[in-house]
């Protein structure tokens, strides 16, 4: 699945690292992130590793417990949601589009026509069709996250993604 996700990200012109199989709001999605190298270097030098533990984030509501909070070391470029049909695409991306642009990744079929994608376009959800030969951008996604503002959940997700990027960067190479 990783090569198909890479093709989908390229078709969307989303430059970054594809982080597959992230559990978000009860579903498995993939995220495209960019590491903020200056922030990563600062956090590394100052002992601020990824803080993906949800209980640590809940403690942010207790200002006496934390007088400093880490700056996000990754930027969420977009969310890729794999679906087998267009029917579930709106439901799959609905909440995720509050965090970043969201695109549904569908298998390319003979029926990959524009008509079923009109509703997704209306809501700003992107559509990419993929197969082994490549990927086609059918509907470009819109970034509507600013309409919803930042959230504690979104900030926690950035820490989860930061942790995943660092783990994958240090994972042994499979032969």
mmCIF file of the C-alpha atoms, coordinates in Angstrom:
data_MODEL
# 
_entry.id   MODEL 
# 
loop_
_atom_site.group_PDB 
_atom_site.id 
_atom_site.type_symbol 
_atom_site.label_atom_id 
_atom_site.label_alt_id 
_atom_site.label_comp_id 
_atom_site.label_asym_id 
_atom_site.label_entity_id 
_atom_site.label_seq_id 
_atom_site.pdbx_PDB_ins_code 
_atom_site.Cartn_x 
_atom_site.Cartn_y 
_atom_site.Cartn_z 
_atom_site.occupancy 
_atom_site.B_iso_or_equiv 
_atom_site.pdbx_formal_charge 
_atom_site.auth_seq_id 
_atom_site.auth_comp_id 
_atom_site.auth_asym_id 
_atom_site.auth_atom_id 
_atom_site.pdbx_PDB_model_num 
ATOM 1   C CA . UNK A 1 1   ? 0.000   0.000  0.000   1.00 0.00 ? 1   UNK A CA 1 
ATOM 2   C CA . UNK A 1 2   ? 2.898   2.382  0.669   1.00 0.00 ? 2   UNK A CA 1 
ATOM 3   C CA . UNK A 1 3   ? 3.777   2.886  -3.048  1.00 0.00 ? 3   UNK A CA 1 
ATOM 4   C CA . UNK A 1 4   ? 0.123   3.700  -3.780  1.00 0.00 ? 4   UNK A CA 1 
ATOM 5   C CA . UNK A 1 5   ? 0.083   6.228  -0.951  1.00 0.00 ? 5   UNK A CA 1 
ATOM 6   C CA . UNK A 1 6   ? 3.295   7.786  -2.261  1.00 0.00 ? 6   UNK A CA 1 
ATOM 7   C CA . UNK A 1 7   ? 1.685   8.068  -5.704  1.00 0.00 ? 7   UNK A CA 1 
ATOM 8   C CA . UNK A 1 8   ? -1.432  9.649  -4.196  1.00 0.00 ? 8   UNK A CA 1 
ATOM 9   C CA . UNK A 1 9   ? 0.639   12.205 -2.251  1.00 0.00 ? 9   UNK A CA 1 
ATOM 10  C CA . UNK A 1 10  ? 2.608   13.053 -5.401  1.00 0.00 ? 10  UNK A CA 1 
ATOM 11  C CA . UNK A 1 11  ? -0.619  13.496 -7.414  1.00 0.00 ? 11  UNK A CA 1 
ATOM 12  C CA . UNK A 1 12  ? -1.819  15.920 -4.713  1.00 0.00 ? 12  UNK A CA 1 
ATOM 13  C CA . UNK A 1 13  ? 1.531   17.733 -4.839  1.00 0.00 ? 13  UNK A CA 1 
ATOM 14  C CA . UNK A 1 14  ? 1.905   17.065 -1.110  1.00 0.00 ? 14  UNK A CA 1 
ATOM 15  C CA . UNK A 1 15  ? 5.614   17.037 -0.365  1.00 0.00 ? 15  UNK A CA 1 
ATOM 16  C CA . UNK A 1 16  ? 6.661   15.299 2.818   1.00 0.00 ? 16  UNK A CA 1 
ATOM 17  C CA . UNK A 1 17  ? 6.860   11.974 4.572   1.00 0.00 ? 17  UNK A CA 1 
ATOM 18  C CA . UNK A 1 18  ? 3.933   9.583  4.252   1.00 0.00 ? 18  UNK A CA 1 
ATOM 19  C CA . UNK A 1 19  ? 3.110   8.076  7.646   1.00 0.00 ? 19  UNK A CA 1 
ATOM 20  C CA . UNK A 1 20  ? 0.845   5.063  7.030   1.00 0.00 ? 20  UNK A CA 1 
ATOM 21  C CA . UNK A 1 21  ? -1.664  3.413  9.347   1.00 0.00 ? 21  UNK A CA 1 
ATOM 22  C CA . UNK A 1 22  ? -2.295  6.131  11.906  1.00 0.00 ? 22  UNK A CA 1 
ATOM 23  C CA . UNK A 1 23  ? -5.305  5.581  14.173  1.00 0.00 ? 23  UNK A CA 1 
ATOM 24  C CA . UNK A 1 24  ? -7.295  8.806  14.116  1.00 0.00 ? 24  UNK A CA 1 
ATOM 25  C CA . UNK A 1 25  ? -10.833 9.191  15.413  1.00 0.00 ? 25  UNK A CA 1 
ATOM 26  C CA . UNK A 1 26  ? -11.560 5.486  15.164  1.00 0.00 ? 26  UNK A CA 1 
ATOM 27  C CA . UNK A 1 27  ? -10.171 4.878  11.701  1.00 0.00 ? 27  UNK A CA 1 
ATOM 28  C CA . UNK A 1 28  ? -6.867  4.037  10.057  1.00 0.00 ? 28  UNK A CA 1 
ATOM 29  C CA . UNK A 1 29  ? -5.562  6.843  7.871   1.00 0.00 ? 29  UNK A CA 1 
ATOM 30  C CA . UNK A 1 30  ? -2.253  7.950  6.461   1.00 0.00 ? 30  UNK A CA 1 
ATOM 31  C CA . UNK A 1 31  ? -0.743  11.371 6.990   1.00 0.00 ? 31  UNK A CA 1 
ATOM 32  C CA . UNK A 1 32  ? 1.685   13.405 4.961   1.00 0.00 ? 32  UNK A CA 1 
ATOM 33  C CA . UNK A 1 33  ? 3.942   15.480 7.209   1.00 0.00 ? 33  UNK A CA 1 
ATOM 34  C CA . UNK A 1 34  ? 6.921   17.767 6.887   1.00 0.00 ? 34  UNK A CA 1 
ATOM 35  C CA . UNK A 1 35  ? 9.493   17.868 9.647   1.00 0.00 ? 35  UNK A CA 1 
ATOM 36  C CA . UNK A 1 36  ? 10.323  21.378 10.798  1.00 0.00 ? 36  UNK A CA 1 
ATOM 37  C CA . UNK A 1 37  ? 14.076  20.779 10.913  1.00 0.00 ? 37  UNK A CA 1 
ATOM 38  C CA . UNK A 1 38  ? 14.897  23.842 13.017  1.00 0.00 ? 38  UNK A CA 1 
ATOM 39  C CA . UNK A 1 39  ? 12.277  22.922 15.626  1.00 0.00 ? 39  UNK A CA 1 
ATOM 40  C CA . UNK A 1 40  ? 13.364  19.261 15.582  1.00 0.00 ? 40  UNK A CA 1 
ATOM 41  C CA . UNK A 1 41  ? 16.995  20.268 16.143  1.00 0.00 ? 41  UNK A CA 1 
ATOM 42  C CA . UNK A 1 42  ? 16.021  22.602 18.990  1.00 0.00 ? 42  UNK A CA 1 
ATOM 43  C CA . UNK A 1 43  ? 13.800  19.994 20.639  1.00 0.00 ? 43  UNK A CA 1 
ATOM 44  C CA . UNK A 1 44  ? 16.533  17.371 20.343  1.00 0.00 ? 44  UNK A CA 1 
ATOM 45  C CA . UNK A 1 45  ? 19.169  19.692 21.795  1.00 0.00 ? 45  UNK A CA 1 
ATOM 46  C CA . UNK A 1 46  ? 16.886  20.758 24.662  1.00 0.00 ? 46  UNK A CA 1 
ATOM 47  C CA . UNK A 1 47  ? 15.513  17.371 25.661  1.00 0.00 ? 47  UNK A CA 1 
ATOM 48  C CA . UNK A 1 48  ? 11.996  17.641 24.208  1.00 0.00 ? 48  UNK A CA 1 
ATOM 49  C CA . UNK A 1 49  ? 11.314  14.230 22.620  1.00 0.00 ? 49  UNK A CA 1 
ATOM 50  C CA . UNK A 1 50  ? 7.904   13.517 21.088  1.00 0.00 ? 50  UNK A CA 1 
ATOM 51  C CA . UNK A 1 51  ? 5.163   13.584 23.719  1.00 0.00 ? 51  UNK A CA 1 
ATOM 52  C CA . UNK A 1 52  ? 2.517   11.263 22.298  1.00 0.00 ? 52  UNK A CA 1 
ATOM 53  C CA . UNK A 1 53  ? 1.098   10.117 25.644  1.00 0.00 ? 53  UNK A CA 1 
ATOM 54  C CA . UNK A 1 54  ? -2.492  11.436 25.785  1.00 0.00 ? 54  UNK A CA 1 
ATOM 55  C CA . UNK A 1 55  ? -2.368  11.834 29.569  1.00 0.00 ? 55  UNK A CA 1 
ATOM 56  C CA . UNK A 1 56  ? 0.525   14.264 29.202  1.00 0.00 ? 56  UNK A CA 1 
ATOM 57  C CA . UNK A 1 57  ? -1.592  16.394 26.874  1.00 0.00 ? 57  UNK A CA 1 
ATOM 58  C CA . UNK A 1 58  ? -4.540  16.377 29.243  1.00 0.00 ? 58  UNK A CA 1 
ATOM 59  C CA . UNK A 1 59  ? -2.199  17.893 31.823  1.00 0.00 ? 59  UNK A CA 1 
ATOM 60  C CA . UNK A 1 60  ? -1.858  20.966 29.580  1.00 0.00 ? 60  UNK A CA 1 
ATOM 61  C CA . UNK A 1 61  ? -5.096  22.121 31.144  1.00 0.00 ? 61  UNK A CA 1 
ATOM 62  C CA . UNK A 1 62  ? -3.176  22.382 34.419  1.00 0.00 ? 62  UNK A CA 1 
ATOM 63  C CA . UNK A 1 63  ? -0.922  25.436 33.917  1.00 0.00 ? 63  UNK A CA 1 
ATOM 64  C CA . UNK A 1 64  ? 0.815   24.806 37.231  1.00 0.00 ? 64  UNK A CA 1 
ATOM 65  C CA . UNK A 1 65  ? 2.051   21.446 35.916  1.00 0.00 ? 65  UNK A CA 1 
ATOM 66  C CA . UNK A 1 66  ? 3.587   22.831 32.724  1.00 0.00 ? 66  UNK A CA 1 
ATOM 67  C CA . UNK A 1 67  ? 4.958   26.321 32.387  1.00 0.00 ? 67  UNK A CA 1 
ATOM 68  C CA . UNK A 1 68  ? 6.462   25.457 28.982  1.00 0.00 ? 68  UNK A CA 1 
ATOM 69  C CA . UNK A 1 69  ? 5.074   23.434 26.118  1.00 0.00 ? 69  UNK A CA 1 
ATOM 70  C CA . UNK A 1 70  ? 6.983   22.063 23.127  1.00 0.00 ? 70  UNK A CA 1 
ATOM 71  C CA . UNK A 1 71  ? 6.547   23.647 19.716  1.00 0.00 ? 71  UNK A CA 1 
ATOM 72  C CA . UNK A 1 72  ? 5.245   21.240 17.060  1.00 0.00 ? 72  UNK A CA 1 
ATOM 73  C CA . UNK A 1 73  ? 8.146   19.701 15.152  1.00 0.00 ? 73  UNK A CA 1 
ATOM 74  C CA . UNK A 1 74  ? 6.028   18.471 12.241  1.00 0.00 ? 74  UNK A CA 1 
ATOM 75  C CA . UNK A 1 75  ? 3.514   20.137 9.983   1.00 0.00 ? 75  UNK A CA 1 
ATOM 76  C CA . UNK A 1 76  ? 0.502   18.121 8.865   1.00 0.00 ? 76  UNK A CA 1 
ATOM 77  C CA . UNK A 1 77  ? 0.373   18.616 5.099   1.00 0.00 ? 77  UNK A CA 1 
ATOM 78  C CA . UNK A 1 78  ? -2.689  16.442 4.595   1.00 0.00 ? 78  UNK A CA 1 
ATOM 79  C CA . UNK A 1 79  ? -4.582  13.279 5.441   1.00 0.00 ? 79  UNK A CA 1 
ATOM 80  C CA . UNK A 1 80  ? -5.063  10.362 3.050   1.00 0.00 ? 80  UNK A CA 1 
ATOM 81  C CA . UNK A 1 81  ? -8.010  8.052  3.624   1.00 0.00 ? 81  UNK A CA 1 
ATOM 82  C CA . UNK A 1 82  ? -8.145  4.810  1.662   1.00 0.00 ? 82  UNK A CA 1 
ATOM 83  C CA . UNK A 1 83  ? -11.614 3.689  0.608   1.00 0.00 ? 83  UNK A CA 1 
ATOM 84  C CA . UNK A 1 84  ? -12.812 1.072  -1.852  1.00 0.00 ? 84  UNK A CA 1 
ATOM 85  C CA . UNK A 1 85  ? -15.778 3.137  -3.085  1.00 0.00 ? 85  UNK A CA 1 
ATOM 86  C CA . UNK A 1 86  ? -16.743 6.791  -3.181  1.00 0.00 ? 86  UNK A CA 1 
ATOM 87  C CA . UNK A 1 87  ? -19.840 6.106  -1.015  1.00 0.00 ? 87  UNK A CA 1 
ATOM 88  C CA . UNK A 1 88  ? -17.947 6.336  2.302   1.00 0.00 ? 88  UNK A CA 1 
ATOM 89  C CA . UNK A 1 89  ? -15.598 9.153  1.342   1.00 0.00 ? 89  UNK A CA 1 
ATOM 90  C CA . UNK A 1 90  ? -17.611 12.002 2.851   1.00 0.00 ? 90  UNK A CA 1 
ATOM 91  C CA . UNK A 1 91  ? -18.067 10.158 6.136   1.00 0.00 ? 91  UNK A CA 1 
ATOM 92  C CA . UNK A 1 92  ? -14.381 9.167  6.208   1.00 0.00 ? 92  UNK A CA 1 
ATOM 93  C CA . UNK A 1 93  ? -13.007 12.676 5.684   1.00 0.00 ? 93  UNK A CA 1 
ATOM 94  C CA . UNK A 1 94  ? -15.721 14.694 7.399   1.00 0.00 ? 94  UNK A CA 1 
ATOM 95  C CA . UNK A 1 95  ? -14.072 15.189 10.788  1.00 0.00 ? 95  UNK A CA 1 
ATOM 96  C CA . UNK A 1 96  ? -10.501 14.879 9.538   1.00 0.00 ? 96  UNK A CA 1 
ATOM 97  C CA . UNK A 1 97  ? -10.818 17.942 7.341   1.00 0.00 ? 97  UNK A CA 1 
ATOM 98  C CA . UNK A 1 98  ? -10.938 20.012 10.539  1.00 0.00 ? 98  UNK A CA 1 
ATOM 99  C CA . UNK A 1 99  ? -7.244  19.169 11.004  1.00 0.00 ? 99  UNK A CA 1 
ATOM 100 C CA . UNK A 1 100 ? -5.789  19.489 7.490   1.00 0.00 ? 100 UNK A CA 1 
ATOM 101 C CA . UNK A 1 101 ? -6.711  18.965 3.846   1.00 0.00 ? 101 UNK A CA 1 
ATOM 102 C CA . UNK A 1 102 ? -8.199  15.504 3.414   1.00 0.00 ? 102 UNK A CA 1 
ATOM 103 C CA . UNK A 1 103 ? -8.221  13.354 0.299   1.00 0.00 ? 103 UNK A CA 1 
ATOM 104 C CA . UNK A 1 104 ? -9.819  9.989  -0.257  1.00 0.00 ? 104 UNK A CA 1 
ATOM 105 C CA . UNK A 1 105 ? -7.718  7.475  -2.180  1.00 0.00 ? 105 UNK A CA 1 
ATOM 106 C CA . UNK A 1 106 ? -9.818  5.225  -4.397  1.00 0.00 ? 106 UNK A CA 1 
ATOM 107 C CA . UNK A 1 107 ? -8.840  2.369  -6.691  1.00 0.00 ? 107 UNK A CA 1 
ATOM 108 C CA . UNK A 1 108 ? -8.975  3.399  -10.331 1.00 0.00 ? 108 UNK A CA 1 
ATOM 109 C CA . UNK A 1 109 ? -11.919 1.771  -12.085 1.00 0.00 ? 109 UNK A CA 1 
ATOM 110 C CA . UNK A 1 110 ? -13.778 2.166  -15.342 1.00 0.00 ? 110 UNK A CA 1 
ATOM 111 C CA . UNK A 1 111 ? -16.384 4.131  -13.373 1.00 0.00 ? 111 UNK A CA 1 
ATOM 112 C CA . UNK A 1 112 ? -13.872 6.723  -12.108 1.00 0.00 ? 112 UNK A CA 1 
ATOM 113 C CA . UNK A 1 113 ? -15.842 9.631  -13.494 1.00 0.00 ? 113 UNK A CA 1 
ATOM 114 C CA . UNK A 1 114 ? -16.389 13.122 -12.175 1.00 0.00 ? 114 UNK A CA 1 
ATOM 115 C CA . UNK A 1 115 ? -20.120 12.931 -11.359 1.00 0.00 ? 115 UNK A CA 1 
ATOM 116 C CA . UNK A 1 116 ? -19.891 11.016 -8.032  1.00 0.00 ? 116 UNK A CA 1 
ATOM 117 C CA . UNK A 1 117 ? -17.191 13.451 -6.879  1.00 0.00 ? 117 UNK A CA 1 
ATOM 118 C CA . UNK A 1 118 ? -19.283 16.646 -7.043  1.00 0.00 ? 118 UNK A CA 1 
ATOM 119 C CA . UNK A 1 119 ? -20.447 16.385 -3.414  1.00 0.00 ? 119 UNK A CA 1 
ATOM 120 C CA . UNK A 1 120 ? -16.880 15.767 -2.229  1.00 0.00 ? 120 UNK A CA 1 
ATOM 121 C CA . UNK A 1 121 ? -15.697 18.807 -4.179  1.00 0.00 ? 121 UNK A CA 1 
ATOM 122 C CA . UNK A 1 122 ? -18.432 20.887 -2.548  1.00 0.00 ? 122 UNK A CA 1 
ATOM 123 C CA . UNK A 1 123 ? -17.146 19.974 0.920   1.00 0.00 ? 123 UNK A CA 1 
ATOM 124 C CA . UNK A 1 124 ? -13.487 20.429 -0.034  1.00 0.00 ? 124 UNK A CA 1 
ATOM 125 C CA . UNK A 1 125 ? -12.563 16.755 0.085   1.00 0.00 ? 125 UNK A CA 1 
ATOM 126 C CA . UNK A 1 126 ? -9.993  15.668 -2.475  1.00 0.00 ? 126 UNK A CA 1 
ATOM 127 C CA . UNK A 1 127 ? -10.156 12.539 -4.588  1.00 0.00 ? 127 UNK A CA 1 
ATOM 128 C CA . UNK A 1 128 ? -7.221  10.598 -5.998  1.00 0.00 ? 128 UNK A CA 1 
ATOM 129 C CA . UNK A 1 129 ? -7.626  7.395  -7.985  1.00 0.00 ? 129 UNK A CA 1 
ATOM 130 C CA . UNK A 1 130 ? -4.677  5.008  -7.931  1.00 0.00 ? 130 UNK A CA 1 
ATOM 131 C CA . UNK A 1 131 ? -3.475  1.765  -9.420  1.00 0.00 ? 131 UNK A CA 1 
ATOM 132 C CA . UNK A 1 132 ? -0.112  0.136  -10.003 1.00 0.00 ? 132 UNK A CA 1 
ATOM 133 C CA . UNK A 1 133 ? 0.524   2.380  -13.018 1.00 0.00 ? 133 UNK A CA 1 
ATOM 134 C CA . UNK A 1 134 ? 0.030   5.690  -11.242 1.00 0.00 ? 134 UNK A CA 1 
ATOM 135 C CA . UNK A 1 135 ? -2.357  8.133  -9.624  1.00 0.00 ? 135 UNK A CA 1 
ATOM 136 C CA . UNK A 1 136 ? -4.756  10.731 -10.968 1.00 0.00 ? 136 UNK A CA 1 
ATOM 137 C CA . UNK A 1 137 ? -6.003  13.760 -9.099  1.00 0.00 ? 137 UNK A CA 1 
ATOM 138 C CA . UNK A 1 138 ? -9.743  13.847 -9.714  1.00 0.00 ? 138 UNK A CA 1 
ATOM 139 C CA . UNK A 1 139 ? -10.688 16.577 -7.193  1.00 0.00 ? 139 UNK A CA 1 
ATOM 140 C CA . UNK A 1 140 ? -8.161  18.825 -5.426  1.00 0.00 ? 140 UNK A CA 1 
ATOM 141 C CA . UNK A 1 141 ? -8.725  19.104 -1.659  1.00 0.00 ? 141 UNK A CA 1 
ATOM 142 C CA . UNK A 1 142 ? -9.237  22.395 0.102   1.00 0.00 ? 142 UNK A CA 1 
ATOM 143 C CA . UNK A 1 143 ? -7.611  23.352 3.379   1.00 0.00 ? 143 UNK A CA 1 
ATOM 144 C CA . UNK A 1 144 ? -10.563 24.258 5.586   1.00 0.00 ? 144 UNK A CA 1 
ATOM 145 C CA . UNK A 1 145 ? -8.775  23.664 8.886   1.00 0.00 ? 145 UNK A CA 1 
ATOM 146 C CA . UNK A 1 146 ? -8.546  27.410 9.598   1.00 0.00 ? 146 UNK A CA 1 
ATOM 147 C CA . UNK A 1 147 ? -12.363 27.539 9.704   1.00 0.00 ? 147 UNK A CA 1 
ATOM 148 C CA . UNK A 1 148 ? -12.244 25.256 12.743  1.00 0.00 ? 148 UNK A CA 1 
ATOM 149 C CA . UNK A 1 149 ? -9.183  26.625 14.527  1.00 0.00 ? 149 UNK A CA 1 
ATOM 150 C CA . UNK A 1 150 ? -6.527  24.723 16.459  1.00 0.00 ? 150 UNK A CA 1 
ATOM 151 C CA . UNK A 1 151 ? -7.454  21.935 18.822  1.00 0.00 ? 151 UNK A CA 1 
ATOM 152 C CA . UNK A 1 152 ? -5.779  20.001 21.573  1.00 0.00 ? 152 UNK A CA 1 
ATOM 153 C CA . UNK A 1 153 ? -6.508  16.821 19.615  1.00 0.00 ? 153 UNK A CA 1 
ATOM 154 C CA . UNK A 1 154 ? -4.792  18.226 16.514  1.00 0.00 ? 154 UNK A CA 1 
ATOM 155 C CA . UNK A 1 155 ? -1.753  19.224 18.564  1.00 0.00 ? 155 UNK A CA 1 
ATOM 156 C CA . UNK A 1 156 ? -1.590  15.758 20.120  1.00 0.00 ? 156 UNK A CA 1 
ATOM 157 C CA . UNK A 1 157 ? -1.816  14.196 16.646  1.00 0.00 ? 157 UNK A CA 1 
ATOM 158 C CA . UNK A 1 158 ? 1.241   16.214 15.605  1.00 0.00 ? 158 UNK A CA 1 
ATOM 159 C CA . UNK A 1 159 ? 3.169   14.673 18.497  1.00 0.00 ? 159 UNK A CA 1 
ATOM 160 C CA . UNK A 1 160 ? 2.021   11.172 17.479  1.00 0.00 ? 160 UNK A CA 1 
ATOM 161 C CA . UNK A 1 161 ? 3.154   11.820 13.913  1.00 0.00 ? 161 UNK A CA 1 
ATOM 162 C CA . UNK A 1 162 ? 6.461   13.276 15.104  1.00 0.00 ? 162 UNK A CA 1 
ATOM 163 C CA . UNK A 1 163 ? 7.072   10.135 17.165  1.00 0.00 ? 163 UNK A CA 1 
ATOM 164 C CA . UNK A 1 164 ? 6.208   7.886  14.195  1.00 0.00 ? 164 UNK A CA 1 
ATOM 165 C CA . UNK A 1 165 ? 8.535   9.796  11.854  1.00 0.00 ? 165 UNK A CA 1 
ATOM 166 C CA . UNK A 1 166 ? 11.434  9.492  14.299  1.00 0.00 ? 166 UNK A CA 1 
ATOM 167 C CA . UNK A 1 167 ? 10.790  5.770  14.901  1.00 0.00 ? 167 UNK A CA 1 
ATOM 168 C CA . UNK A 1 168 ? 10.655  5.044  11.178  1.00 0.00 ? 168 UNK A CA 1 
ATOM 169 C CA . UNK A 1 169 ? 13.824  7.076  10.570  1.00 0.00 ? 169 UNK A CA 1 
ATOM 170 C CA . UNK A 1 170 ? 15.671  4.894  13.095  1.00 0.00 ? 170 UNK A CA 1 
ATOM 171 C CA . UNK A 1 171 ? 14.054  1.581  12.133  1.00 0.00 ? 171 UNK A CA 1 
ATOM 172 C CA . UNK A 1 172 ? 16.361  -1.102 10.746  1.00 0.00 ? 172 UNK A CA 1 
ATOM 173 C CA . UNK A 1 173 ? 16.321  -1.404 6.981   1.00 0.00 ? 173 UNK A CA 1 
ATOM 174 C CA . UNK A 1 174 ? 14.365  -4.457 5.817   1.00 0.00 ? 174 UNK A CA 1 
ATOM 175 C CA . UNK A 1 175 ? 16.127  -6.584 3.251   1.00 0.00 ? 175 UNK A CA 1 
# 
